[in-house]
XYZ file of C-alpha atoms in Angstrom:
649
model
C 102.913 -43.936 -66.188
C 102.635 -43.542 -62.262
C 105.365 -45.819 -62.060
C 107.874 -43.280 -63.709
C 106.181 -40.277 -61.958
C 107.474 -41.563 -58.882
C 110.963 -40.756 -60.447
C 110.321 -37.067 -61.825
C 112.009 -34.491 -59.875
C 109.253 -32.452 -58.056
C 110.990 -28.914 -58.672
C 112.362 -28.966 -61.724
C 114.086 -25.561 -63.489
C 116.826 -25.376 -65.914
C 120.252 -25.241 -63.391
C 119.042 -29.523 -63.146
C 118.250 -30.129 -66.529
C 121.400 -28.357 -67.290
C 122.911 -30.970 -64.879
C 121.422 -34.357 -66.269
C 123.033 -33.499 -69.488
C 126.207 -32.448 -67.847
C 126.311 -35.727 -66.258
C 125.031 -37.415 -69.300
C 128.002 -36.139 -71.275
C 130.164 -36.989 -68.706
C 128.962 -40.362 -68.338
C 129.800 -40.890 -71.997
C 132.939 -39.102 -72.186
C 134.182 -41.098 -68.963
C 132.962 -44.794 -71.035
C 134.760 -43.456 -74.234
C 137.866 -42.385 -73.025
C 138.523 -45.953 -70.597
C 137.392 -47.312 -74.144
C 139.327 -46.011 -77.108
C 142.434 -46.143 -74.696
C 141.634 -49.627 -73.702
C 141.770 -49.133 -69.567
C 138.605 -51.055 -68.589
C 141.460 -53.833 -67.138
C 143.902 -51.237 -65.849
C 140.927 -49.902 -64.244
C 139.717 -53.583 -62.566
C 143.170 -54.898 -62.061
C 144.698 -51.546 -60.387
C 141.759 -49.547 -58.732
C 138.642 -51.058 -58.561
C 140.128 -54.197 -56.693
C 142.698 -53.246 -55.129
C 143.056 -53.548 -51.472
C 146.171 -51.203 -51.005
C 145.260 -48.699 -48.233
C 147.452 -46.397 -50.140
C 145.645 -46.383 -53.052
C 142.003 -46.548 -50.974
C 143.421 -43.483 -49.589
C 143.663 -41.983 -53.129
C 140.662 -42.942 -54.149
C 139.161 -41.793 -50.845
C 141.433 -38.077 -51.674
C 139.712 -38.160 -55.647
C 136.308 -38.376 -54.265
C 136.813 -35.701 -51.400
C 137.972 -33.191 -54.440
C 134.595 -33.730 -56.456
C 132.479 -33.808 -53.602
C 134.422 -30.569 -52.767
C 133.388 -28.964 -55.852
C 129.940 -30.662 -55.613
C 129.511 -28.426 -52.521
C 131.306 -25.404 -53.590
C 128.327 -24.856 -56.532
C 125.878 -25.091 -53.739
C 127.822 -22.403 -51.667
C 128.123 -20.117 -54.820
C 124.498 -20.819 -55.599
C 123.564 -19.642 -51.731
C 125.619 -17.018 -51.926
C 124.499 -15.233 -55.132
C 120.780 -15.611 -54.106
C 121.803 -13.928 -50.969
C 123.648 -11.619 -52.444
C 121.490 -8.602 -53.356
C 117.741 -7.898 -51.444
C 114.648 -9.769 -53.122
C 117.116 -11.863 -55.351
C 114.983 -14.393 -57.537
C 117.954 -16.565 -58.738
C 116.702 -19.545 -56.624
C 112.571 -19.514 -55.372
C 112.584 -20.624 -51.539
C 112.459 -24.664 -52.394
C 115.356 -25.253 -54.538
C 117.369 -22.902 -51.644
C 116.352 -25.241 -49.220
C 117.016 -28.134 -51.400
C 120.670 -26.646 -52.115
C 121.650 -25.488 -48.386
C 120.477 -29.100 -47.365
C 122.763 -31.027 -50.093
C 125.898 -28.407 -49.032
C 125.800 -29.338 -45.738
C 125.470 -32.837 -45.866
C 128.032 -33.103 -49.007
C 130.735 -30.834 -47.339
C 130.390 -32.777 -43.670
C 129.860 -36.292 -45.103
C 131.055 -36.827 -48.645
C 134.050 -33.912 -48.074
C 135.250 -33.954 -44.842
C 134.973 -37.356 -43.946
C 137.062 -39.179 -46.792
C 139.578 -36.411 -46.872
C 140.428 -37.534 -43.142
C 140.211 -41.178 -43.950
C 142.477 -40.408 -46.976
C 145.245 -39.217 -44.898
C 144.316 -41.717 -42.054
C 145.125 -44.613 -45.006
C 147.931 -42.757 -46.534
C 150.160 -42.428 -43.146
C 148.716 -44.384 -40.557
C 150.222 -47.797 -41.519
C 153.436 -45.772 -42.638
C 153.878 -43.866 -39.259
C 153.560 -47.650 -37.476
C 155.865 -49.056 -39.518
C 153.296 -51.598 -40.982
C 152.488 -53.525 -44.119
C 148.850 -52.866 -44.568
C 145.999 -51.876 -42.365
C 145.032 -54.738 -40.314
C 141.869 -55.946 -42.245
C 142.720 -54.552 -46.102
C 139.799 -55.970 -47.863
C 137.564 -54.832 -44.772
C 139.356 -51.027 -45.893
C 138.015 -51.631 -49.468
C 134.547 -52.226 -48.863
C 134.416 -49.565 -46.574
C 135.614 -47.100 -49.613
C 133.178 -48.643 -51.396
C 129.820 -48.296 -48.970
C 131.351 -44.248 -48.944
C 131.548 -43.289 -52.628
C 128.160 -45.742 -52.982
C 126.267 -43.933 -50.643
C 127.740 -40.644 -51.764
C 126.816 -41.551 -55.165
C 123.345 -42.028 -53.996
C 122.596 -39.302 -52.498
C 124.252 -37.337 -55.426
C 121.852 -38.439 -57.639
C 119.079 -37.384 -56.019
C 118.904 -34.183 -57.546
C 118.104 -35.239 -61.009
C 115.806 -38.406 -60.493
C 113.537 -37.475 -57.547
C 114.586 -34.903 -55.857
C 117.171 -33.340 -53.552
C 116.759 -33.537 -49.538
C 115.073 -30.268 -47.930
C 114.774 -30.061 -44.375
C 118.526 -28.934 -43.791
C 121.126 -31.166 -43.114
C 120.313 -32.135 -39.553
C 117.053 -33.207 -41.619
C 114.819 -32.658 -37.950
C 111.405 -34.314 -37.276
C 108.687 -33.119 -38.004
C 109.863 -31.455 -41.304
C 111.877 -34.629 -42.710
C 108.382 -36.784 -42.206
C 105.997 -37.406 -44.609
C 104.194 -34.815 -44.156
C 106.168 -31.773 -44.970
C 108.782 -33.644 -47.332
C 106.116 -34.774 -49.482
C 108.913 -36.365 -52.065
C 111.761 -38.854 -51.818
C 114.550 -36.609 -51.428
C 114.664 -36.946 -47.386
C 114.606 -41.007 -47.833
C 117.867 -40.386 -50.417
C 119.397 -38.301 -47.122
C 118.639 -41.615 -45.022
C 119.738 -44.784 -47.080
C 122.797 -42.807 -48.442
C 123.763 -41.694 -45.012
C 123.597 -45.035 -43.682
C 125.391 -46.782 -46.496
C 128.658 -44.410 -46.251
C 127.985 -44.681 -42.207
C 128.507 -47.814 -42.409
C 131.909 -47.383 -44.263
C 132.808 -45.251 -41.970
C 131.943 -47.129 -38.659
C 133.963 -50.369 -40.435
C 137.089 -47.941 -40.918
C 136.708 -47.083 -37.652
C 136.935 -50.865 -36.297
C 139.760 -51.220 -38.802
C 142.051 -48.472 -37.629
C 141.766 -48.873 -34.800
C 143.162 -52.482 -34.548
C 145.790 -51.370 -36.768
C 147.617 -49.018 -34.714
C 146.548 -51.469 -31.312
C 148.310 -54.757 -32.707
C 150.153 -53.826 -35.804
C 152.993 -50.835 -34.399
C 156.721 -51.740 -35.621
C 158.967 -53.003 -32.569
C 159.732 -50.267 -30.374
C 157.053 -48.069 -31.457
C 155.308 -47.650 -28.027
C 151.666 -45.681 -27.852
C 153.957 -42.254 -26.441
C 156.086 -42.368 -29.013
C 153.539 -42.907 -31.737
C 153.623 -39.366 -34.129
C 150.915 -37.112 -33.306
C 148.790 -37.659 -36.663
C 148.691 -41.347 -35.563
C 147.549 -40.472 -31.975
C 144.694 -37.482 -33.870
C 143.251 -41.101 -35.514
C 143.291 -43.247 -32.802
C 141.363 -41.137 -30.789
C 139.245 -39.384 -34.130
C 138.443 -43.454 -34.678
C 137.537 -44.651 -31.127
C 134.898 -41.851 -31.158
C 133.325 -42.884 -34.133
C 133.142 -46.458 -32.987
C 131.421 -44.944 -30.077
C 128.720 -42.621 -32.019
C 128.398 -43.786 -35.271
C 125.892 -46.785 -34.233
C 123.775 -43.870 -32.788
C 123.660 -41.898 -36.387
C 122.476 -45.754 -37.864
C 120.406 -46.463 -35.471
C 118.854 -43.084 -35.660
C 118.777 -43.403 -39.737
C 117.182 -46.540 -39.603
C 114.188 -45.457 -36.876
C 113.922 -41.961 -39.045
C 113.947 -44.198 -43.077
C 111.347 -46.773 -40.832
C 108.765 -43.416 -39.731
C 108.866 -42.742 -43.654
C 107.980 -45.912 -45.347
C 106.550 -48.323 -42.879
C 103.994 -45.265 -41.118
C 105.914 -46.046 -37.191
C 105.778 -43.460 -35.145
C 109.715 -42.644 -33.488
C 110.232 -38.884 -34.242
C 106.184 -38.182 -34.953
C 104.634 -35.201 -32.915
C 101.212 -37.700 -32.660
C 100.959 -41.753 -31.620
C 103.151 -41.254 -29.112
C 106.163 -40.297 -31.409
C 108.746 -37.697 -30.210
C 110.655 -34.985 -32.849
C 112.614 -34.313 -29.844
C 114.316 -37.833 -29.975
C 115.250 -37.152 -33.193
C 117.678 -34.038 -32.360
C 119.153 -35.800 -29.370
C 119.929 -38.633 -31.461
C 121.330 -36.732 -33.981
C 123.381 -34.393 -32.034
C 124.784 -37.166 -29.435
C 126.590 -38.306 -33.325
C 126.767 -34.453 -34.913
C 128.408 -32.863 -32.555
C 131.114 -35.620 -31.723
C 131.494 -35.896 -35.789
C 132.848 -32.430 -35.779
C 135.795 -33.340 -33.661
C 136.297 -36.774 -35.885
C 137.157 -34.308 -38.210
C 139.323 -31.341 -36.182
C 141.382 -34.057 -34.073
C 142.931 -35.380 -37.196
C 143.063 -31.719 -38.909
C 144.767 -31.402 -35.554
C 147.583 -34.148 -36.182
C 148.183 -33.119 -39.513
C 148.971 -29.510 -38.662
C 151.413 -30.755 -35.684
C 153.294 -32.776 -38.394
C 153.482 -30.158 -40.577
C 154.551 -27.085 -37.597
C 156.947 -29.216 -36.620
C 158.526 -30.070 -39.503
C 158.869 -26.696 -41.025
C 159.778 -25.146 -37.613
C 162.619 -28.131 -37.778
C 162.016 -29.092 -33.691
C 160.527 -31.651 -32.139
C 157.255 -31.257 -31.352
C 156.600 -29.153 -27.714
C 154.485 -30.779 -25.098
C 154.078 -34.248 -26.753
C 152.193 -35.757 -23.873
C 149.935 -32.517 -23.356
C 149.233 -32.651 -26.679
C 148.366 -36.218 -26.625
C 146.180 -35.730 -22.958
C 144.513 -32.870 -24.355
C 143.327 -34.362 -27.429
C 141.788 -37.926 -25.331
C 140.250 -34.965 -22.945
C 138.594 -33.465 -26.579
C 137.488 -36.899 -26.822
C 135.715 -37.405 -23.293
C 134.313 -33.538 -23.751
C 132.401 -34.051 -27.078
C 130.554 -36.187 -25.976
C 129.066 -33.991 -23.125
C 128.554 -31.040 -25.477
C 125.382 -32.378 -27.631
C 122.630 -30.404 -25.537
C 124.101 -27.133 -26.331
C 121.851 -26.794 -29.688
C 119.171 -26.812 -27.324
C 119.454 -24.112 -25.291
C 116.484 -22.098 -26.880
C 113.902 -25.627 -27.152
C 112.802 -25.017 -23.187
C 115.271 -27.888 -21.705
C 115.587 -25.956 -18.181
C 118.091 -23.502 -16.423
C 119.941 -26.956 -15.207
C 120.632 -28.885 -18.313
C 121.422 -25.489 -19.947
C 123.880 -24.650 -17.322
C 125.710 -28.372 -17.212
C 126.076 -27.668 -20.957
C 127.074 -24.596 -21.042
C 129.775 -25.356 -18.679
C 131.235 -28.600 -20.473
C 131.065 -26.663 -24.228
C 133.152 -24.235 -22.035
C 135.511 -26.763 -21.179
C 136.181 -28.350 -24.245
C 137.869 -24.892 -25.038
C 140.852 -25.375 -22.339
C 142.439 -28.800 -23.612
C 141.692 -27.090 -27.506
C 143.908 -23.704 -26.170
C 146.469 -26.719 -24.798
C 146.990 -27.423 -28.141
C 147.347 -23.737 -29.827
C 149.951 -22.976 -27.181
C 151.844 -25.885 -28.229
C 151.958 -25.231 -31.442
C 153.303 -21.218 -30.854
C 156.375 -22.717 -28.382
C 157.009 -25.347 -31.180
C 156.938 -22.015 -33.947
C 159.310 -20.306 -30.802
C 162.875 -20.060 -31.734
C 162.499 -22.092 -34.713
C 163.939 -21.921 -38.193
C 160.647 -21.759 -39.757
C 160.072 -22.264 -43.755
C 157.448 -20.766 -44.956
C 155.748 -23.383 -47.512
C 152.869 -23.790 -49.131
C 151.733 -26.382 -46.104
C 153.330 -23.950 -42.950
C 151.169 -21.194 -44.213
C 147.862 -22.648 -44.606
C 149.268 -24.054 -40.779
C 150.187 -20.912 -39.529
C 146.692 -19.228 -40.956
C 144.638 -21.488 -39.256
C 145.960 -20.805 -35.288
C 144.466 -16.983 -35.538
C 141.668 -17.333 -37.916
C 140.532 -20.995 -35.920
C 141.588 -19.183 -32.497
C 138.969 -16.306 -33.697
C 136.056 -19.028 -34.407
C 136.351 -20.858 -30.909
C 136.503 -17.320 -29.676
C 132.422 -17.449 -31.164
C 131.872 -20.613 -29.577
C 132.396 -19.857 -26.120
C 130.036 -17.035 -26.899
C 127.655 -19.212 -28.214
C 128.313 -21.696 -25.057
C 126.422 -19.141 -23.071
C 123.252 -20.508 -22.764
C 121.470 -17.055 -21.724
C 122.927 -15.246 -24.613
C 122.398 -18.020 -27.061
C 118.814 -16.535 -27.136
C 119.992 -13.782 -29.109
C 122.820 -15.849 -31.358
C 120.529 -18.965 -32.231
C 119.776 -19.465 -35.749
C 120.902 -16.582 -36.727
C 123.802 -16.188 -39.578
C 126.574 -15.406 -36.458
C 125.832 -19.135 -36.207
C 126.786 -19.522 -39.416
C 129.870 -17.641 -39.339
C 130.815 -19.592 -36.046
C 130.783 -22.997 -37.705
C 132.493 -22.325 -40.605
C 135.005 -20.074 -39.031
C 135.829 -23.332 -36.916
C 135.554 -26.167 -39.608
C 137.126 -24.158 -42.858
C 140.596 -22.936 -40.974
C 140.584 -26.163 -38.690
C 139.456 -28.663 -41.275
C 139.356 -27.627 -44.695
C 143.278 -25.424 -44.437
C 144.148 -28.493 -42.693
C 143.404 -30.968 -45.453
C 145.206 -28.588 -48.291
C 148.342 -28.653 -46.001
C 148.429 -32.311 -45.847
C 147.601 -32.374 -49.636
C 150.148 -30.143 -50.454
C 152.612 -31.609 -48.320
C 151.698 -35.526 -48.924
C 151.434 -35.294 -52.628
C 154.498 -36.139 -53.121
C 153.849 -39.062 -51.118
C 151.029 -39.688 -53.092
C 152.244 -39.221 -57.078
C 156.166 -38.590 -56.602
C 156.606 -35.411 -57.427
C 155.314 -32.068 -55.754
C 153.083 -29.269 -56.142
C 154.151 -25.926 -57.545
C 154.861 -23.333 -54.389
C 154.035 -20.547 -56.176
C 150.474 -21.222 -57.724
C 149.829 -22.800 -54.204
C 151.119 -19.481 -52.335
C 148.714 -17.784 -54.706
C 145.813 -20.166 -54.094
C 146.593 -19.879 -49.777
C 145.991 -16.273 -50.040
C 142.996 -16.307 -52.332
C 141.685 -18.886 -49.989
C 142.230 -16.487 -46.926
C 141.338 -13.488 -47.914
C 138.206 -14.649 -49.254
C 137.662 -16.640 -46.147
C 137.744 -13.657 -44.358
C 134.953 -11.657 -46.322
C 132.477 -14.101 -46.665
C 132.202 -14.929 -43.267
C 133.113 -12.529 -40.861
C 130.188 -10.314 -42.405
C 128.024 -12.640 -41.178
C 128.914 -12.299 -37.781
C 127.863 -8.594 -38.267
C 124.448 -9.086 -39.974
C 123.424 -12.091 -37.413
C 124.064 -9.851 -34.475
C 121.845 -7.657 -36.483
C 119.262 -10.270 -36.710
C 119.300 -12.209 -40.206
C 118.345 -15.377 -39.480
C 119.729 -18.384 -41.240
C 117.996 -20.383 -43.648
C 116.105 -17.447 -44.969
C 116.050 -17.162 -48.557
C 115.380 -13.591 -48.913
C 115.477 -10.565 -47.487
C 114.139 -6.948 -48.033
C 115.907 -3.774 -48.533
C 115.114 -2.179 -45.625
C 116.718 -4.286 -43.627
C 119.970 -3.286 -44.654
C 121.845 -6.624 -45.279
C 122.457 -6.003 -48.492
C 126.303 -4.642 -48.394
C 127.153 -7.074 -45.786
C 125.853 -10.296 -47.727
C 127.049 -8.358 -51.250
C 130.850 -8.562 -49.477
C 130.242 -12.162 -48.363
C 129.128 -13.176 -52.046
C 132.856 -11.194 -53.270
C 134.468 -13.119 -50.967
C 133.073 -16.387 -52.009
C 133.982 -15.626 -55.451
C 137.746 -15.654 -54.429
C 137.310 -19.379 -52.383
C 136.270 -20.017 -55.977
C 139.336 -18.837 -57.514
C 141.314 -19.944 -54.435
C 139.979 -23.793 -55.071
C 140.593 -23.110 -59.840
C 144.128 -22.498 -58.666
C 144.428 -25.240 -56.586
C 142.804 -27.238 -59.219
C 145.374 -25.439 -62.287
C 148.432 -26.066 -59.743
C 147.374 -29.885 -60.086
C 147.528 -29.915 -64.017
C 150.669 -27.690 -63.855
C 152.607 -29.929 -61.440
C 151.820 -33.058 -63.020
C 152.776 -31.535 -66.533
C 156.356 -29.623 -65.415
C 157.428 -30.849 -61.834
C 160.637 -32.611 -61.377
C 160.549 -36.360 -60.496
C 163.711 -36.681 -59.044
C 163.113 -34.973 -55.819
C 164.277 -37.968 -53.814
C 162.494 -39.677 -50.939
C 162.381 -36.658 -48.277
C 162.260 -33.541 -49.883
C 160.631 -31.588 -46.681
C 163.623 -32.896 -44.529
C 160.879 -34.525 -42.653
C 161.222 -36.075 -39.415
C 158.421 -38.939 -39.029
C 158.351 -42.572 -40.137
C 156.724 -42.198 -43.150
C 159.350 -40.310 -45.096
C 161.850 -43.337 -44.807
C 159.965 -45.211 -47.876
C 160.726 -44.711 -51.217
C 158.999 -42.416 -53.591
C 156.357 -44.129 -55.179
C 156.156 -46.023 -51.820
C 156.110 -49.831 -52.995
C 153.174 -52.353 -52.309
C 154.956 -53.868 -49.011
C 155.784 -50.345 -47.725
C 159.314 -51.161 -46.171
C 161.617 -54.291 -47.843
C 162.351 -54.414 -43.624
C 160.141 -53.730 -40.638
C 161.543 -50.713 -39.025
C 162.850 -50.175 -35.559
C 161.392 -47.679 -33.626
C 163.260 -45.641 -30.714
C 160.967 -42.103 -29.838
C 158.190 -40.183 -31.859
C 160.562 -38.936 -34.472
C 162.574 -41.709 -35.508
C 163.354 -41.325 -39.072
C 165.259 -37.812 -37.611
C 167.170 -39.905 -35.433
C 167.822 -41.756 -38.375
C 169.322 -39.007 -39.915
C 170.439 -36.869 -37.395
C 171.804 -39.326 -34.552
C 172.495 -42.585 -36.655
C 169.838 -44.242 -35.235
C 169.949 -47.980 -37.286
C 165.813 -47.860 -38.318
C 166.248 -50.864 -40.578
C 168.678 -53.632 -38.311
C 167.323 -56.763 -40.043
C 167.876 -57.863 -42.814
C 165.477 -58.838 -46.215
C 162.819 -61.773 -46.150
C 159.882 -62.823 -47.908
C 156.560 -60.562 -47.131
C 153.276 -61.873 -47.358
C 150.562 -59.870 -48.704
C 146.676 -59.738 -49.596
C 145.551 -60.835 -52.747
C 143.175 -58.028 -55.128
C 139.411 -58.613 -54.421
C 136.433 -57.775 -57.009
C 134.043 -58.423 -53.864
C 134.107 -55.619 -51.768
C 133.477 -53.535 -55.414
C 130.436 -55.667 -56.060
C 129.070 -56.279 -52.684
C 129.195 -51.961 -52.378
C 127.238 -51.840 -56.208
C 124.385 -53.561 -54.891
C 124.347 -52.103 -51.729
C 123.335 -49.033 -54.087
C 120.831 -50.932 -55.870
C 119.327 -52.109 -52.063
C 119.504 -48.311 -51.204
C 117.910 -46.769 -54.650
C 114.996 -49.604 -54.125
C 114.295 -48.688 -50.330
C 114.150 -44.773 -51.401
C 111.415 -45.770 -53.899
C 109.800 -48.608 -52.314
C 110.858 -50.939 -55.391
C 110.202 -53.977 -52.908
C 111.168 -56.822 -55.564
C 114.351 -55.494 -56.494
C 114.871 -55.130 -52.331
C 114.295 -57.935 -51.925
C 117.054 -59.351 -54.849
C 119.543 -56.640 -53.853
C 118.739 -58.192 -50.074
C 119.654 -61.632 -51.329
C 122.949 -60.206 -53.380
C 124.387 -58.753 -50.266
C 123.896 -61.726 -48.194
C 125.135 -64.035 -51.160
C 128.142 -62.038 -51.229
C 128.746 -62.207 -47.537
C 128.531 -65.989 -47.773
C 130.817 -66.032 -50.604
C 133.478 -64.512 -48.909
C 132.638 -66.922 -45.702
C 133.852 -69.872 -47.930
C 136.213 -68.083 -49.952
C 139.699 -70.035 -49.484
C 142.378 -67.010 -50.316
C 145.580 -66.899 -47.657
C 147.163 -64.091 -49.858
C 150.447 -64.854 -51.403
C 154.364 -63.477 -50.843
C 156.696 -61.575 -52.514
C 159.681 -62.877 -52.308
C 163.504 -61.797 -51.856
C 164.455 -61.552 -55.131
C 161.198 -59.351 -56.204
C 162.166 -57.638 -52.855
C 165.605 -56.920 -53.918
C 164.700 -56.298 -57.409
C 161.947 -53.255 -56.559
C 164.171 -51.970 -53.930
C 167.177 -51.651 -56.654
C 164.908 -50.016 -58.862
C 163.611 -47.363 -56.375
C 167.206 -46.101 -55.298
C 168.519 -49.158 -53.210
C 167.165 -50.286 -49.777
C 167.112 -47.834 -46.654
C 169.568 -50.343 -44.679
């Protein structure tokens, strides 16, 4: 019986068993359905094998939706406890347990494969390439993702959730005060899907080094291409930190060393530096690409080239360089010293210059422009004031003096999410919106997605900017509760009314989905945003090969020249195109990389040690594996082309 006890969730109350049936149910439904339809081999032969980055980058889009809602209940939950004075909805351990899963969910499991989504969707497009340069490399790293994010998602109904926040610091992730297993779920899972992420990294960025069409030079690359060049050569640069950081934090929990201890010579300190050297760079993995997207979009819908291409491309490479110097700044309160807090101060400063660079650009591209005002240039054009307004709060925050007064407080709050929901989370519905069609071949309804923008923004509005008002006023964050008397409770009542419409905002969104797909024309061509970047040339569905010939590239926008000038994109003519084959491996080597993280979170050494074996098996299987990938030929070319609308020529 002590064996299953170790598997009991610690805190149980009826929102979780209300879950494991949900997820029961859905388990079933999900088995039945591929079942009585008879899609288990669709499902192998087309998803669960493929290697296509543009279907990795759907699956990566499908899991950033759930995890999306995953984290939305947790910021309703949060929100509705908060929302009254001396609210019992949640006690003080499941809100802990809940504002540690939201933060981790919405910056790892949300963010993260929404980016690499687009960044596998139009990075090989924009260069004028087949595939990404190492395609079954890009499945398994899908696969170590939605593993690890499946990991930690269970954790909540067989063990326990996380609870000592999502920066999970030393000494309240040890032993000690995180009695259960919840923290080691936040430090296997995290470095499963880190490692994903650090192999996409490696992956892209060899793509858009060696794989470019002819012509395409690195200035005349288009600007989301440039965002993930530079998003991806920071997380090759940080993201061994966060593992090695994970792997010294899971080693102080089940082996008894002493890294981020406060006895035996251990430091808690190391912990946070660690952490932060990776956290605060990750939030600019995620703008800088948020970044690119919105400069596709603005200039698109302003219909002009984009202003200050090589500022734009300078000032993001300076970004780069700058987060890296930042990390010290959530330490200005821990006693570091009037030096460190001034050289920190100054460079979290700095970072705002290349970041205004940017906004500028985008106004003189807006400047004199015939601007349409879509679903996509509205969520683009509400993020420059509402985005300008949150690095407004930053700077603020930058000084180290007054940080004192702003430090863990809910203006805090309000500053990070004023920064990451109009810069990354508008950003990602504006490249969903305007990619879908991309995507599936047909587009979203405008209206229901007008309707959804302004839910979205409105609401944005009053659940955050309150908080500015009640941290100056002193309500910390993190705190559960609150009295009466201390006069939050219209503030945070405001904040929980405008979460309530992000929640309508995001059912619209979801109902625009389900409308589109049931009454959306599908013969809207292959450009129907008069677009002006390479990856509007392809068909619509895009074919397997991507172009039936490699495209010639002469400046950043050449499918306008194409269109505009006559500028002959596609001078060669047909030929055979070689192409990966489907792998099952990357699937199966990423299921047992779950069962190798499950076993480490509960010390279930033997099956470790078999999972251990499985990976390593795996790798040698593929070290032998004799599979040079096979070629379409002319006539399949010709054939698929013909069938599409005729070849681009």
């Amino acid at each position: 019986m002590d064996f299953f006890d170790r598997f009991a969730i610690p805190h149980a109350s009826p929102a979780i068993y209300a879950s494991m049936v949900a997820i029961g149910l859905t388990v079933i439904a999900i088995i039945a359905g591929l079942t009585y339809f008879k899609k288990w081999g669709y499902l192998w032969r087309e998803w669960l094998t493929t290697v296509d980055h543009k279907r990795i980058g759907i699956m990566y889009l499908i899991s950033a939706l759930l995890m999306l809602f995953r984290g939305g209940v947790d910021a309703i939950m949060m929100r509705a406890q908060l929302a009254v004075p001396d609210n019992t909805l949640l006690d003080s351990q499941h809100y802990n347990e809940v504002f540690t899963t939201h933060g981790v969910v919405m910056i790892m499991f949300m963010a993260m494969p929404f980016i690499f989504s687009f960044m596998n969707l139009l990075v090989p497009l924009q260069i004028g390439a087949r595939d990404v340069a190492f395609p079954r490399l890009n499945a398994i790293s899908f696969w170590l993702f939605f593993m690890g994010a499946m990991l930690f998602n269970i954790s909540f109904v067989i063990g326990g959730s996380p609870d000592a926040g999502w920066t999970s610091y030393f000494p309240l992730a040890g032993t000690e005060f995180s009695k259960s297993v919840g923290t080691n779920y936040y430090m296997l899972a995290l470095q499963i899907s880190g490692l994903g992420s650090l192999m996409t990294g490696i992956n892209m960025l060899t793509t858009i080094f060696k794989m470019r069409a002819p012509g395409m030079t690195l200035m005349k690359m288009p600007m989301f291409t440039w965002s993930a060049l530079v998003a991806n050569a920071i997380i090759t640069a940080v993201f061994p930190v966060l593992t090695v950081a994970l792997a010294m934090g899971t080693m102080d929990r089940l082996f008894g060393t002493n890294f981020f201890t406060t006895s035996n010579g251990g430091m808690d300190m190391l912990w946070a530096n660690l952490f932060w050297v990776w956290g605060h760079p990750e939030v600019y993995i995620l703008i800088l690409p948020a970044f690119g997207l919105y400069s596709e979009i603005i200039s698109t819908f302003s219909s002009r080239n984009l202003y200050g291409y090589k500022s734009m491309v300078a000032s993001m490479v300076i970004i780069s360089f700058l987060s890296c110097l930042v990390w010290a700044h959530h330490f200005f309160t821990m006693g570091q010293g009037a030096l460190a807090n001034s050289f920190f101060s100054i460079t979290t400063m700095a970072i705002a210059v290349p970041t205004g660079v940017k906004i500028f650009n985008w106004l003189f591209t807006m400047w004199k422009g015939k601007i349409r005002f879509t679903v996509p240039m509205l969520y683009s054009v509400g993020f420059i004031p509402l985005f300008t307004i949150g690095g407004m709060t930053g700077v603020m925050l930058a000084m180290s003096a007054a940080d004192y007064q702003y430090h863990n407080t809910m203006f805090l709050v309000a500053h990070f999410h004023n920064t990451i929901i109009p810069g990354v989370v508008f950003a990602m519905l504006a490249g969903l919106t305007y990619y879908w069609p991309k995507m599936f071949g047909f587009m979203l309804n405008e209206r229901i997605g007008k309707w959804a923008f302004w839910f979205l923004s409105i609401g944005f509005v009053l659940a955050f900017f309150p908080m500015y008002l009640t941290g100056l006023d002193g309500q910390a964050r993190r705190m559960y509760t609150y009295s009466e008397a201390t006069g939050y409770g219209m503030m945070n009542m405001i904040s929980f009314i405008g979460a309530g419409l992000m929640a309508i905002s995001f059912a619209l969104i979801a109902y625009n989905v389900y409308y589109s797909i049931r009454y959306s024309p599908r013969n809207i061509g292959s450009d129907p945003w008069d677009a002006r970047s390479l990856e509007w040339s392809t068909h619509l569905p895009t074919p397997e090969y991507n172009f039936a010939i490699t495209p010639h590239v002469n400046s950043d926008q050449p499918f306008w020249d194409y269109k505009k000038k006559g500028h002959n994109l596609f001078p060669g003519k047909i030929e055979k195109i070689h192409m990966p084959n489907n792998s099952g491996l990357p699937f199966i080597m990423s299921s047992i990389f779950f069962v190798w993280g499950f076993s480490f979170v509960f010390a279930i050494w033997p099956l470790l040690i078999i999972a251990t074996i499985g990976i390593f098996a795996c790798m040698a299987y593929r070290s032998f594996e004799k599979d040079h990938g096979r070629y379409i030929s002319v006539e399949e070319i010709k054939e698929t082309e013909e069938k599409l609308g005729g070849a681009k020529l």
